[in-house]
Amino acid sequence: MHTPDWKQLLADALTLPGRLSAAYSMFHNYSISNRLWAIAQLEARGLPISPIASYNGWKKFGRQVKKGEKALSLLMPRMYRKKDASGALTDPEDIRIGFMVRNHWFSLDQTEGEAYEPDLLIPEWSRVAALDALGLREEVFSDMNGNKMGYSVPCEGVIAVNPLNPLPWKTRFHEIAHCLLHTEAAMLSDDQVLDDSLIEVEAESVAYLCCASLGLPGLAESRGYIQHWMQGTESKRLTGKNIQRIFGAADKILSAGKPAQPESGICGQAMQAADLP
Ligand SMILES: [Zn+2]
């Protein structure tokens, strides 16, 4: 089974705004990488971006997969225990998580049956809940340098955003990303090109994915920064490891700010972005 081209998926996400927020609102229970992969598969087949579910998932909505439709692939986590050459468990306590490609999903347009109205609202994302879950703190911006848009102290888990910043959310996600990915850094002030441009590419790519998912402004500016900093990196390109880190951090931030799933499975409360401007 083939695995997706993550570099291409990230490149597409950075150049085709709108798709990610559509993906987030429709596939918000899936990881960012799976969302992007699902979109790429739907587009390759000429299908519109629409909600996806498993065969049995659609049955619950009274819908059947149309005859001849081919399932979409997603990456699913799989727990396993390591075995030695003879097939014996090396350590029964040593449980690892790997990922495997499964072909289980169909989009709304691949099914027929009872009417289905997708809930296209972007789920609530709370800054307070996210910072709390990530163990971070946002302090009052204290810096005489008015050109500085924000800063982070990754080793202490502290971020701050300049109140005059026209794109506070983009900066907030950027600083949170530094705290998740660059804990070895003492302090990162975002008013200049830093020595390590790769750090900036990573943080800004996370900010881009979060803003694009939540429908927040600043995407064009974000792309500009990413391209600018990319020119400053040695290799001028991201490795698979960088991309994994970017997807991982963005997933972590987005899921940290999501409300817990209601137990009944019925969403009683109106969804609203209570903590967004
Ligand atoms: Zn930065």
PDB file of C-alpha atoms and ligand atoms in Angstrom:
ATOM      1  CA  MET A   1       0.000   0.000   0.000  1.00  0.00           C
ATOM      2  CA  HIS A   2       1.313   3.426  -0.824  1.00  0.00           C
ATOM      3  CA  THR A   3       1.738   6.174   1.735  1.00  0.00           C
ATOM      4  CA  PRO A   4       1.078   9.800   0.908  1.00  0.00           C
ATOM      5  CA  ASP A   5       3.657  12.344  -0.144  1.00  0.00           C
ATOM      6  CA  TRP A   6       3.654  14.469   3.011  1.00  0.00           C
ATOM      7  CA  LYS A   7       5.874  17.127   1.486  1.00  0.00           C
ATOM      8  CA  GLN A   8       3.400  17.625  -1.322  1.00  0.00           C
ATOM      9  CA  LEU A   9       0.454  17.694   1.094  1.00  0.00           C
ATOM     10  CA  LEU A  10       2.090  20.414   3.149  1.00  0.00           C
ATOM     11  CA  ALA A  11       3.088  22.352   0.039  1.00  0.00           C
ATOM     12  CA  ASP A  12      -0.519  22.193  -1.203  1.00  0.00           C
ATOM     13  CA  ALA A  13      -1.826  23.321   2.191  1.00  0.00           C
ATOM     14  CA  LEU A  14       0.468  26.322   2.055  1.00  0.00           C
ATOM     15  CA  THR A  15      -0.575  27.350  -1.429  1.00  0.00           C
ATOM     16  CA  LEU A  16      -4.260  26.500  -1.497  1.00  0.00           C
ATOM     17  CA  PRO A  17      -5.950  28.337   1.379  1.00  0.00           C
ATOM     18  CA  GLY A  18      -9.547  27.470   2.069  1.00  0.00           C
ATOM     19  CA  ARG A  19      -9.091  23.742   1.708  1.00  0.00           C
ATOM     20  CA  LEU A  20      -7.730  23.303   5.182  1.00  0.00           C
ATOM     21  CA  SER A  21     -10.549  25.150   6.932  1.00  0.00           C
ATOM     22  CA  ALA A  22     -13.007  23.172   4.817  1.00  0.00           C
ATOM     23  CA  ALA A  23     -11.191  20.023   5.864  1.00  0.00           C
ATOM     24  CA  TYR A  24     -11.117  21.083   9.487  1.00  0.00           C
ATOM     25  CA  SER A  25     -14.831  21.788   9.602  1.00  0.00           C
ATOM     26  CA  MET A  26     -15.681  18.502   7.908  1.00  0.00           C
ATOM     27  CA  PHE A  27     -13.022  16.137   9.156  1.00  0.00           C
ATOM     28  CA  HIS A  28     -12.274  17.652  12.553  1.00  0.00           C
ATOM     29  CA  ASN A  29     -11.987  14.282  14.237  1.00  0.00           C
ATOM     30  CA  TYR A  30      -9.031  13.393  12.057  1.00  0.00           C
ATOM     31  CA  SER A  31      -5.405  14.482  12.272  1.00  0.00           C
ATOM     32  CA  ILE A  32      -4.235  17.310  10.023  1.00  0.00           C
ATOM     33  CA  SER A  33      -2.194  14.936   7.889  1.00  0.00           C
ATOM     34  CA  ASN A  34      -5.194  12.639   7.380  1.00  0.00           C
ATOM     35  CA  ARG A  35      -7.399  15.634   6.560  1.00  0.00           C
ATOM     36  CA  LEU A  36      -4.973  16.810   3.899  1.00  0.00           C
ATOM     37  CA  TRP A  37      -4.581  13.312   2.511  1.00  0.00           C
ATOM     38  CA  ALA A  38      -8.360  12.822   2.321  1.00  0.00           C
ATOM     39  CA  ILE A  39      -8.696  16.079   0.360  1.00  0.00           C
ATOM     40  CA  ALA A  40      -5.941  15.060  -2.044  1.00  0.00           C
ATOM     41  CA  GLN A  41      -7.677  11.717  -2.712  1.00  0.00           C
ATOM     42  CA  LEU A  42     -11.083  13.340  -3.217  1.00  0.00           C
ATOM     43  CA  GLU A  43      -9.592  15.863  -5.636  1.00  0.00           C
ATOM     44  CA  ALA A  44      -7.701  13.193  -7.553  1.00  0.00           C
ATOM     45  CA  ARG A  45     -11.031  11.438  -8.135  1.00  0.00           C
ATOM     46  CA  GLY A  46     -12.841  14.631  -9.043  1.00  0.00           C
ATOM     47  CA  LEU A  47     -15.044  14.426  -5.946  1.00  0.00           C
ATOM     48  CA  PRO A  48     -16.036  17.504  -3.925  1.00  0.00           C
ATOM     49  CA  ILE A  49     -14.670  17.968  -0.398  1.00  0.00           C
ATOM     50  CA  SER A  50     -17.403  16.470   1.761  1.00  0.00           C
ATOM     51  CA  PRO A  51     -17.640  14.616   5.075  1.00  0.00           C
ATOM     52  CA  ILE A  52     -16.138  11.133   5.293  1.00  0.00           C
ATOM     53  CA  ALA A  53     -17.102   8.105   7.368  1.00  0.00           C
ATOM     54  CA  SER A  54     -16.562   4.374   7.359  1.00  0.00           C
ATOM     55  CA  TYR A  55     -19.003   1.965   5.678  1.00  0.00           C
ATOM     56  CA  ASN A  56     -20.656   1.278   9.040  1.00  0.00           C
ATOM     57  CA  GLY A  57     -20.510   4.956   9.965  1.00  0.00           C
ATOM     58  CA  TRP A  58     -22.653   5.826   6.943  1.00  0.00           C
ATOM     59  CA  LYS A  59     -25.047   2.971   7.730  1.00  0.00           C
ATOM     60  CA  LYS A  60     -25.848   4.684  11.024  1.00  0.00           C
ATOM     61  CA  PHE A  61     -27.016   7.694   9.009  1.00  0.00           C
ATOM     62  CA  GLY A  62     -29.172   5.471   6.809  1.00  0.00           C
ATOM     63  CA  ARG A  63     -26.799   5.741   3.864  1.00  0.00           C
ATOM     64  CA  GLN A  64     -25.196   3.040   1.715  1.00  0.00           C
ATOM     65  CA  VAL A  65     -21.933   3.171  -0.173  1.00  0.00           C
ATOM     66  CA  LYS A  66     -22.705   3.303  -3.905  1.00  0.00           C
ATOM     67  CA  LYS A  67     -21.835   0.238  -5.948  1.00  0.00           C
ATOM     68  CA  GLY A  68     -18.296   0.263  -7.290  1.00  0.00           C
ATOM     69  CA  GLU A  69     -17.037   3.110  -5.086  1.00  0.00           C
ATOM     70  CA  LYS A  70     -13.440   2.711  -3.987  1.00  0.00           C
ATOM     71  CA  ALA A  71     -12.613   3.433  -0.339  1.00  0.00           C
ATOM     72  CA  LEU A  72     -10.365   6.309   0.698  1.00  0.00           C
ATOM     73  CA  SER A  73      -7.167   5.565   2.613  1.00  0.00           C
ATOM     74  CA  LEU A  74      -6.139   7.093   5.925  1.00  0.00           C
ATOM     75  CA  LEU A  75      -3.329   6.433   8.342  1.00  0.00           C
ATOM     76  CA  MET A  76      -4.455   4.732  11.533  1.00  0.00           C
ATOM     77  CA  PRO A  77      -2.469   4.213  14.708  1.00  0.00           C
ATOM     78  CA  ARG A  78      -1.704   0.592  15.508  1.00  0.00           C
ATOM     79  CA  MET A  79      -0.384  -0.701  18.818  1.00  0.00           C
ATOM     80  CA  TYR A  80       2.132  -3.495  18.766  1.00  0.00           C
ATOM     81  CA  ARG A  81       4.706  -5.236  20.930  1.00  0.00           C
ATOM     82  CA  LYS A  82       8.232  -5.768  19.685  1.00  0.00           C
ATOM     83  CA  LYS A  83       9.303  -9.329  18.894  1.00  0.00           C
ATOM     84  CA  ASP A  84      12.761 -10.811  18.449  1.00  0.00           C
ATOM     85  CA  ALA A  85      13.929 -12.898  15.467  1.00  0.00           C
ATOM     86  CA  SER A  86      12.262 -16.053  16.824  1.00  0.00           C
ATOM     87  CA  GLY A  87       8.934 -14.262  17.148  1.00  0.00           C
ATOM     88  CA  ALA A  88       9.002 -14.080  20.943  1.00  0.00           C
ATOM     89  CA  LEU A  89       8.033 -10.864  22.692  1.00  0.00           C
ATOM     90  CA  THR A  90      11.151  -8.935  23.691  1.00  0.00           C
ATOM     91  CA  ASP A  91       9.344  -7.145  26.503  1.00  0.00           C
ATOM     92  CA  PRO A  92       5.599  -7.690  27.000  1.00  0.00           C
ATOM     93  CA  GLU A  93       5.352  -4.302  28.713  1.00  0.00           C
ATOM     94  CA  ASP A  94       6.936  -2.489  25.792  1.00  0.00           C
ATOM     95  CA  ILE A  95       3.902  -1.320  23.811  1.00  0.00           C
ATOM     96  CA  ARG A  96       4.653   0.774  20.755  1.00  0.00           C
ATOM     97  CA  ILE A  97       2.476   2.744  18.404  1.00  0.00           C
ATOM     98  CA  GLY A  98       2.973   2.588  14.675  1.00  0.00           C
ATOM     99  CA  PHE A  99       0.839   3.790  11.785  1.00  0.00           C
ATOM    100  CA  MET A 100      -0.635   1.804   8.961  1.00  0.00           C
ATOM    101  CA  VAL A 101      -2.635   2.657   5.867  1.00  0.00           C
ATOM    102  CA  ARG A 102      -6.243   1.443   5.991  1.00  0.00           C
ATOM    103  CA  ASN A 103      -8.843   1.731   3.218  1.00  0.00           C
ATOM    104  CA  HIS A 104     -12.049   2.206   5.143  1.00  0.00           C
ATOM    105  CA  TRP A 105     -13.550   5.588   4.353  1.00  0.00           C
ATOM    106  CA  PHE A 106     -16.064   6.957   1.893  1.00  0.00           C
ATOM    107  CA  SER A 107     -17.130  10.551   1.310  1.00  0.00           C
ATOM    108  CA  LEU A 108     -20.747  11.690   1.390  1.00  0.00           C
ATOM    109  CA  ASP A 109     -20.775  11.796  -2.420  1.00  0.00           C
ATOM    110  CA  GLN A 110     -19.815   8.128  -2.610  1.00  0.00           C
ATOM    111  CA  THR A 111     -22.953   7.175  -0.679  1.00  0.00           C
ATOM    112  CA  GLU A 112     -26.720   7.298  -1.236  1.00  0.00           C
ATOM    113  CA  GLY A 113     -29.775   7.000   0.978  1.00  0.00           C
ATOM    114  CA  GLU A 114     -31.407   9.187   3.574  1.00  0.00           C
ATOM    115  CA  ALA A 115     -30.733  12.913   3.408  1.00  0.00           C
ATOM    116  CA  TYR A 116     -27.640  13.974   5.315  1.00  0.00           C
ATOM    117  CA  GLU A 117     -26.958  17.572   6.288  1.00  0.00           C
ATOM    118  CA  PRO A 118     -23.301  17.995   7.198  1.00  0.00           C
ATOM    119  CA  ASP A 119     -22.560  20.136  10.213  1.00  0.00           C
ATOM    120  CA  LEU A 120     -20.066  22.517   8.697  1.00  0.00           C
ATOM    121  CA  LEU A 121     -19.363  24.645  11.730  1.00  0.00           C
ATOM    122  CA  ILE A 122     -15.792  24.832  12.857  1.00  0.00           C
ATOM    123  CA  PRO A 123     -15.748  23.353  16.349  1.00  0.00           C
ATOM    124  CA  GLU A 124     -15.111  25.625  19.265  1.00  0.00           C
ATOM    125  CA  TRP A 125     -11.438  26.191  20.012  1.00  0.00           C
ATOM    126  CA  SER A 126     -10.519  27.745  23.327  1.00  0.00           C
ATOM    127  CA  ARG A 127      -7.261  29.522  23.970  1.00  0.00           C
ATOM    128  CA  VAL A 128      -7.618  29.098  27.739  1.00  0.00           C
ATOM    129  CA  ALA A 129      -8.266  25.352  27.457  1.00  0.00           C
ATOM    130  CA  ALA A 130      -5.437  24.906  24.947  1.00  0.00           C
ATOM    131  CA  LEU A 131      -2.804  26.752  26.969  1.00  0.00           C
ATOM    132  CA  ASP A 132      -3.890  24.861  30.064  1.00  0.00           C
ATOM    133  CA  ALA A 133      -3.748  21.460  28.344  1.00  0.00           C
ATOM    134  CA  LEU A 134      -0.340  22.270  26.851  1.00  0.00           C
ATOM    135  CA  GLY A 135       1.019  23.492  30.182  1.00  0.00           C
ATOM    136  CA  LEU A 136       1.770  26.975  28.807  1.00  0.00           C
ATOM    137  CA  ARG A 137       1.094  30.478  30.081  1.00  0.00           C
ATOM    138  CA  GLU A 138       0.392  33.684  28.145  1.00  0.00           C
ATOM    139  CA  GLU A 139       1.757  36.684  30.000  1.00  0.00           C
ATOM    140  CA  VAL A 140       1.110  40.383  29.484  1.00  0.00           C
ATOM    141  CA  PHE A 141       3.382  41.613  26.712  1.00  0.00           C
ATOM    142  CA  SER A 142       6.254  43.451  28.302  1.00  0.00           C
ATOM    143  CA  ASP A 143       8.761  44.793  25.863  1.00  0.00           C
ATOM    144  CA  MET A 144       9.785  48.300  24.951  1.00  0.00           C
ATOM    145  CA  ASN A 145      10.492  47.225  21.386  1.00  0.00           C
ATOM    146  CA  GLY A 146       7.280  48.083  19.561  1.00  0.00           C
ATOM    147  CA  ASN A 147       8.433  46.261  16.422  1.00  0.00           C
ATOM    148  CA  LYS A 148       8.324  42.979  18.207  1.00  0.00           C
ATOM    149  CA  MET A 149       5.089  41.138  17.453  1.00  0.00           C
ATOM    150  CA  GLY A 150       5.431  38.563  20.190  1.00  0.00           C
ATOM    151  CA  TYR A 151       7.895  36.428  22.062  1.00  0.00           C
ATOM    152  CA  SER A 152       8.196  33.085  23.769  1.00  0.00           C
ATOM    153  CA  VAL A 153      10.343  31.627  26.514  1.00  0.00           C
ATOM    154  CA  PRO A 154      10.137  27.948  25.500  1.00  0.00           C
ATOM    155  CA  CYS A 155      12.138  26.631  28.444  1.00  0.00           C
ATOM    156  CA  GLU A 156       9.576  28.222  30.801  1.00  0.00           C
ATOM    157  CA  GLY A 157       6.508  27.630  28.659  1.00  0.00           C
ATOM    158  CA  VAL A 158       5.668  31.341  28.453  1.00  0.00           C
ATOM    159  CA  ILE A 159       4.357  33.272  25.456  1.00  0.00           C
ATOM    160  CA  ALA A 160       3.285  36.896  24.926  1.00  0.00           C
ATOM    161  CA  VAL A 161       1.649  38.732  22.025  1.00  0.00           C
ATOM    162  CA  ASN A 162       1.989  42.468  21.390  1.00  0.00           C
ATOM    163  CA  PRO A 163      -1.471  44.053  21.894  1.00  0.00           C
ATOM    164  CA  LEU A 164      -0.802  46.205  18.802  1.00  0.00           C
ATOM    165  CA  ASN A 165      -0.147  43.137  16.663  1.00  0.00           C
ATOM    166  CA  PRO A 166      -2.627  43.193  13.748  1.00  0.00           C
ATOM    167  CA  LEU A 167      -2.505  39.381  13.458  1.00  0.00           C
ATOM    168  CA  PRO A 168      -2.434  38.238  17.104  1.00  0.00           C
ATOM    169  CA  TRP A 169      -3.617  34.703  16.423  1.00  0.00           C
ATOM    170  CA  LYS A 170      -0.953  33.988  13.854  1.00  0.00           C
ATOM    171  CA  THR A 171       1.713  35.145  16.323  1.00  0.00           C
ATOM    172  CA  ARG A 172       0.106  33.297  19.234  1.00  0.00           C
ATOM    173  CA  PHE A 173       0.205  29.973  17.367  1.00  0.00           C
ATOM    174  CA  HIS A 174       3.758  30.729  16.215  1.00  0.00           C
ATOM    175  CA  GLU A 175       4.905  31.302  19.810  1.00  0.00           C
ATOM    176  CA  ILE A 176       3.049  28.216  21.076  1.00  0.00           C
ATOM    177  CA  ALA A 177       4.804  26.197  18.360  1.00  0.00           C
ATOM    178  CA  HIS A 178       8.185  27.438  19.616  1.00  0.00           C
ATOM    179  CA  CYS A 179       7.238  26.244  23.109  1.00  0.00           C
ATOM    180  CA  LEU A 180       6.302  22.792  21.801  1.00  0.00           C
ATOM    181  CA  LEU A 181       9.141  22.305  19.341  1.00  0.00           C
ATOM    182  CA  HIS A 182      12.071  24.431  20.435  1.00  0.00           C
ATOM    183  CA  THR A 183      12.308  23.953  24.179  1.00  0.00           C
ATOM    184  CA  GLU A 184      16.080  24.091  23.998  1.00  0.00           C
ATOM    185  CA  ALA A 185      15.837  27.809  23.146  1.00  0.00           C
ATOM    186  CA  ALA A 186      16.083  30.252  26.034  1.00  0.00           C
ATOM    187  CA  MET A 187      14.139  33.074  24.437  1.00  0.00           C
ATOM    188  CA  LEU A 188      12.873  33.741  20.946  1.00  0.00           C
ATOM    189  CA  SER A 189      11.830  37.265  20.099  1.00  0.00           C
ATOM    190  CA  ASP A 190      10.092  37.607  16.817  1.00  0.00           C
ATOM    191  CA  ASP A 191      11.385  40.892  15.519  1.00  0.00           C
ATOM    192  CA  GLN A 192      14.282  39.717  13.419  1.00  0.00           C
ATOM    193  CA  VAL A 193      15.581  36.914  11.280  1.00  0.00           C
ATOM    194  CA  LEU A 194      17.005  34.442  13.728  1.00  0.00           C
ATOM    195  CA  ASP A 195      20.148  32.449  13.168  1.00  0.00           C
ATOM    196  CA  ASP A 196      18.247  29.271  12.751  1.00  0.00           C
ATOM    197  CA  SER A 197      15.767  29.958   9.984  1.00  0.00           C
ATOM    198  CA  LEU A 198      14.526  26.389  10.126  1.00  0.00           C
ATOM    199  CA  ILE A 199      13.118  27.047  13.599  1.00  0.00           C
ATOM    200  CA  GLU A 200      11.115  29.922  12.141  1.00  0.00           C
ATOM    201  CA  VAL A 201       9.911  27.872   9.166  1.00  0.00           C
ATOM    202  CA  GLU A 202       8.644  25.205  11.563  1.00  0.00           C
ATOM    203  CA  ALA A 203       6.891  27.615  13.939  1.00  0.00           C
ATOM    204  CA  GLU A 204       5.309  29.668  11.155  1.00  0.00           C
ATOM    205  CA  SER A 205       4.124  26.537   9.296  1.00  0.00           C
ATOM    206  CA  VAL A 206       2.378  25.410  12.488  1.00  0.00           C
ATOM    207  CA  ALA A 207       0.816  28.880  12.829  1.00  0.00           C
ATOM    208  CA  TYR A 208      -0.319  28.682   9.195  1.00  0.00           C
ATOM    209  CA  LEU A 209      -1.952  25.257   9.622  1.00  0.00           C
ATOM    210  CA  CYS A 210      -3.739  26.368  12.824  1.00  0.00           C
ATOM    211  CA  CYS A 211      -4.984  29.677  11.352  1.00  0.00           C
ATOM    212  CA  ALA A 212      -6.061  27.982   8.121  1.00  0.00           C
ATOM    213  CA  SER A 213      -7.910  25.265  10.052  1.00  0.00           C
ATOM    214  CA  LEU A 214      -9.772  27.742  12.253  1.00  0.00           C
ATOM    215  CA  GLY A 215     -10.521  30.200   9.464  1.00  0.00           C
ATOM    216  CA  LEU A 216      -8.376  32.971  11.008  1.00  0.00           C
ATOM    217  CA  PRO A 217      -6.714  35.760   8.998  1.00  0.00           C
ATOM    218  CA  GLY A 218      -3.040  36.180   8.121  1.00  0.00           C
ATOM    219  CA  LEU A 219      -2.490  33.305   5.696  1.00  0.00           C
ATOM    220  CA  ALA A 220      -0.909  35.386   2.938  1.00  0.00           C
ATOM    221  CA  GLU A 221       1.459  37.033   5.432  1.00  0.00           C
ATOM    222  CA  SER A 222       2.261  33.632   6.887  1.00  0.00           C
ATOM    223  CA  ARG A 223       3.156  32.169   3.497  1.00  0.00           C
ATOM    224  CA  GLY A 224       5.401  35.166   2.882  1.00  0.00           C
ATOM    225  CA  TYR A 225       7.294  34.580   6.120  1.00  0.00           C
ATOM    226  CA  ILE A 226       7.674  30.868   5.436  1.00  0.00           C
ATOM    227  CA  GLN A 227       9.136  31.510   1.976  1.00  0.00           C
ATOM    228  CA  HIS A 228      11.412  34.217   3.337  1.00  0.00           C
ATOM    229  CA  TRP A 229      12.800  32.042   6.118  1.00  0.00           C
ATOM    230  CA  MET A 230      13.054  29.008   3.843  1.00  0.00           C
ATOM    231  CA  GLN A 231      15.547  30.963   1.736  1.00  0.00           C
ATOM    232  CA  GLY A 232      17.651  31.381   4.875  1.00  0.00           C
ATOM    233  CA  THR A 233      17.870  27.671   5.628  1.00  0.00           C
ATOM    234  CA  GLU A 234      20.877  25.709   4.495  1.00  0.00           C
ATOM    235  CA  SER A 235      19.102  23.121   2.386  1.00  0.00           C
ATOM    236  CA  LYS A 236      16.207  25.426   1.335  1.00  0.00           C
ATOM    237  CA  ARG A 237      13.818  22.543   1.908  1.00  0.00           C
ATOM    238  CA  LEU A 238      12.105  20.690   4.703  1.00  0.00           C
ATOM    239  CA  THR A 239      12.891  17.093   5.583  1.00  0.00           C
ATOM    240  CA  GLY A 240      10.284  14.472   6.410  1.00  0.00           C
ATOM    241  CA  LYS A 241      11.237  14.927  10.045  1.00  0.00           C
ATOM    242  CA  ASN A 242      10.473  18.676   9.943  1.00  0.00           C
ATOM    243  CA  ILE A 243       7.118  17.978   8.315  1.00  0.00           C
ATOM    244  CA  GLN A 244       6.264  15.390  10.939  1.00  0.00           C
ATOM    245  CA  ARG A 245       7.104  17.904  13.664  1.00  0.00           C
ATOM    246  CA  ILE A 246       4.960  20.589  12.006  1.00  0.00           C
ATOM    247  CA  PHE A 247       1.918  18.319  11.566  1.00  0.00           C
ATOM    248  CA  GLY A 248       2.393  16.922  15.080  1.00  0.00           C
ATOM    249  CA  ALA A 249       2.545  20.335  16.771  1.00  0.00           C
ATOM    250  CA  ALA A 250      -0.436  21.699  14.821  1.00  0.00           C
ATOM    251  CA  ASP A 251      -2.503  18.612  15.740  1.00  0.00           C
ATOM    252  CA  LYS A 252      -1.529  18.979  19.371  1.00  0.00           C
ATOM    253  CA  ILE A 253      -2.506  22.671  19.497  1.00  0.00           C
ATOM    254  CA  LEU A 254      -5.824  22.192  17.709  1.00  0.00           C
ATOM    255  CA  SER A 255      -6.901  19.213  19.778  1.00  0.00           C
ATOM    256  CA  ALA A 256      -5.758  20.868  23.044  1.00  0.00           C
ATOM    257  CA  GLY A 257      -8.265  23.688  22.484  1.00  0.00           C
ATOM    258  CA  LYS A 258     -11.202  21.524  21.445  1.00  0.00           C
ATOM    259  CA  PRO A 259     -13.969  20.848  23.964  1.00  0.00           C
ATOM    260  CA  ALA A 260     -14.281  17.286  25.259  1.00  0.00           C
ATOM    261  CA  GLN A 261     -16.631  15.159  23.154  1.00  0.00           C
ATOM    262  CA  PRO A 262     -20.093  15.097  24.766  1.00  0.00           C
ATOM    263  CA  GLU A 263     -20.775  11.657  26.244  1.00  0.00           C
ATOM    264  CA  SER A 264     -24.226  11.331  24.765  1.00  0.00           C
ATOM    265  CA  GLY A 265     -22.885  11.968  21.299  1.00  0.00           C
ATOM    266  CA  ILE A 266     -25.427  14.747  20.910  1.00  0.00           C
ATOM    267  CA  CYS A 267     -24.076  18.226  20.621  1.00  0.00           C
ATOM    268  CA  GLY A 268     -26.529  20.204  22.746  1.00  0.00           C
ATOM    269  CA  GLN A 269     -24.648  23.447  22.893  1.00  0.00           C
ATOM    270  CA  ALA A 270     -24.351  25.829  20.023  1.00  0.00           C
ATOM    271  CA  MET A 271     -20.844  25.704  18.649  1.00  0.00           C
ATOM    272  CA  GLN A 272     -19.087  28.997  18.766  1.00  0.00           C
ATOM    273  CA  ALA A 273     -15.552  30.205  18.804  1.00  0.00           C
ATOM    274  CA  ALA A 274     -15.976  31.713  22.274  1.00  0.00           C
ATOM    275  CA  ASP A 275     -12.357  32.555  22.718  1.00  0.00           C
ATOM    276  CA  LEU A 276     -11.666  33.934  19.277  1.00  0.00           C
ATOM    277  CA  PRO A 277     -11.779  37.670  18.538  1.00  0.00           C
TER     278      PRO A 277
HETATM  279 ZN    ZN B   1       9.711  32.712  15.923  1.00  0.00          ZN
END
